[in-house]
Short mmCIF file of C-alpha atoms in Angstrom, two decimals:
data_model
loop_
_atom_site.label_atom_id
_atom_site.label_comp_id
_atom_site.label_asym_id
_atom_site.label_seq_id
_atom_site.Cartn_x
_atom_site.Cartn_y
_atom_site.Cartn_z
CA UNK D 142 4.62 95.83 102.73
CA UNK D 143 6.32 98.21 105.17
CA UNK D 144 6.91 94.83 107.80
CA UNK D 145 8.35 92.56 104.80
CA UNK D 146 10.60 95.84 103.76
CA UNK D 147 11.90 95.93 107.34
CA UNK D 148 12.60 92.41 107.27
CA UNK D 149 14.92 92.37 104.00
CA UNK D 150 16.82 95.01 105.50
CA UNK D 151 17.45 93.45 108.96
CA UNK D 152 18.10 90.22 106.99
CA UNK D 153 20.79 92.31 104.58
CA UNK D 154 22.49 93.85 107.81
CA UNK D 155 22.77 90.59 109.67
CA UNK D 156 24.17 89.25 106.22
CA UNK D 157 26.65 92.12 105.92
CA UNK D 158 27.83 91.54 109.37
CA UNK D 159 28.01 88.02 109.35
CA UNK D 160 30.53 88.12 105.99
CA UNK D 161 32.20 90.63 107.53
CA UNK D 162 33.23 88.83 110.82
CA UNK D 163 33.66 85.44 108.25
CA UNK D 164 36.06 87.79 106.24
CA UNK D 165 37.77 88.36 108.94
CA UNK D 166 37.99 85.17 110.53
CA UNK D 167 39.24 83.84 106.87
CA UNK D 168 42.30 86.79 106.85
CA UNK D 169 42.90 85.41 110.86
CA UNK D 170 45.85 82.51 110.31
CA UNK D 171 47.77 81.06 112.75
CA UNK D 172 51.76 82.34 111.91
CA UNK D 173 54.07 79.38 110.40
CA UNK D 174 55.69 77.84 113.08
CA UNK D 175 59.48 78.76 113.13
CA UNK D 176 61.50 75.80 113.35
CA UNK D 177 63.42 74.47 116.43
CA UNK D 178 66.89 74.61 116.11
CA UNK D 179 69.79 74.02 118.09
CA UNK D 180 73.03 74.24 116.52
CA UNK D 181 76.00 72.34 118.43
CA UNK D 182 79.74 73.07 117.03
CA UNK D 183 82.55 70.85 118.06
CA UNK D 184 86.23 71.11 117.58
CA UNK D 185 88.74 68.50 116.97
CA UNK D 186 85.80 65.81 117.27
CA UNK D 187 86.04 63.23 114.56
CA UNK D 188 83.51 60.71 113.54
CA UNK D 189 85.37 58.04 115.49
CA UNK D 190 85.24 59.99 118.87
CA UNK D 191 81.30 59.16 118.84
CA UNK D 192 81.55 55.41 119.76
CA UNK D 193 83.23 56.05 122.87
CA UNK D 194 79.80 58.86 123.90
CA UNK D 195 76.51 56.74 123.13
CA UNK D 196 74.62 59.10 125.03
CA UNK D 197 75.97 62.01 122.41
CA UNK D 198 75.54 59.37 119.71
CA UNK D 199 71.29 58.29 121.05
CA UNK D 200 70.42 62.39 121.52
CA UNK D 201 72.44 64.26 118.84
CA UNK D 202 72.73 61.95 115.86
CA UNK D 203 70.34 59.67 115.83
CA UNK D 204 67.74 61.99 116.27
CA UNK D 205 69.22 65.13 114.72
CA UNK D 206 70.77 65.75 111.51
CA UNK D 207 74.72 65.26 110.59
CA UNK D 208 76.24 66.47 107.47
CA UNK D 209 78.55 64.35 105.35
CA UNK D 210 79.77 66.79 102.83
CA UNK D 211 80.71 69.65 103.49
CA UNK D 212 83.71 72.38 102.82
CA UNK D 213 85.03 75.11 104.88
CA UNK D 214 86.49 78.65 103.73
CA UNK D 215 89.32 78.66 105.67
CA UNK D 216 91.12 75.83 107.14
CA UNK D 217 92.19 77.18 110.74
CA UNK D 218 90.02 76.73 113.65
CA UNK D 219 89.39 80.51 114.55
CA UNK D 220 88.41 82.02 110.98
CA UNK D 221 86.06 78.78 110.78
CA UNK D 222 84.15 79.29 113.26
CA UNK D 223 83.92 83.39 113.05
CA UNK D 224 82.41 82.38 109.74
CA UNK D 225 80.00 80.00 110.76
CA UNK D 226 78.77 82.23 113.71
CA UNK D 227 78.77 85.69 111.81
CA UNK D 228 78.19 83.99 108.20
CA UNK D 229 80.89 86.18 107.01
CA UNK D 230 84.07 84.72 104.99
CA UNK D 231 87.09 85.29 107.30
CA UNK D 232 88.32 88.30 105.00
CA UNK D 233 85.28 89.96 105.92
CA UNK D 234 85.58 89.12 110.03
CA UNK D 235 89.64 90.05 109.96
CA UNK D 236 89.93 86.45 112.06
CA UNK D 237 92.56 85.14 110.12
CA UNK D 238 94.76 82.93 112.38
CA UNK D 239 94.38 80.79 115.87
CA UNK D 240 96.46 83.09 117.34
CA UNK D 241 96.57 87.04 118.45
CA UNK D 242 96.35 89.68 116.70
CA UNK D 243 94.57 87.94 113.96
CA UNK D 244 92.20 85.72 115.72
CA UNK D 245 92.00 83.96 119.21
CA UNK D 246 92.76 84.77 122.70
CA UNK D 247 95.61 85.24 125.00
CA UNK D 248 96.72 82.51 127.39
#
């Protein structure tokens, strides 16, 4: 009686343990891979400029994504790109022109 007691409670320890380290394992996942993005801006580039740069054209477009429609908050270079980069409209950066004090750089 005694060696059969023994034995259900060494088999109910192992069991504990071995849910335990399964519980555990189960709560262990791998973190959601963050995607890989590069983010390429160009200025006064139309959609004509690409024929003349194939290897642009083979590594950026063709395998990347280009968007078609789209709409900007402000129609100067400066305040455009302050509000892409920051993700603030341009009354929120204070860039509101190409040129000093409002937005730019000195020549």
């Amino acid at each position: 009686m005694m060696r059969h007691l023994q034995a259900v409670v060494v088999s109910l320890g192992l069991l504990m343990t071995m849910s335990a380290n399964a519980k555990k394992i189960a709560n262990r996942q791998t973190p959601p891979l963050r995607p890989n993005i590069i983010f390429i801006l160009t200025d006064d580039l139309d959609a004509g400029s690409a024929a003349f740069m194939p290897r642009l054209k083979a590594l950026l477009i063709d395998q990347g994504v280009s968007f078609s429609n789209f709409f900007v908050s402000f129609s100067l270079c400066c305040p455009s790109r302050a509000t892409i980069l920051r993700g603030q409209y341009a009354h929120n950066t204070q860039i509101l022109g190409n040129r000093p004090p409002d937005g730019g750089f000195e020549k």
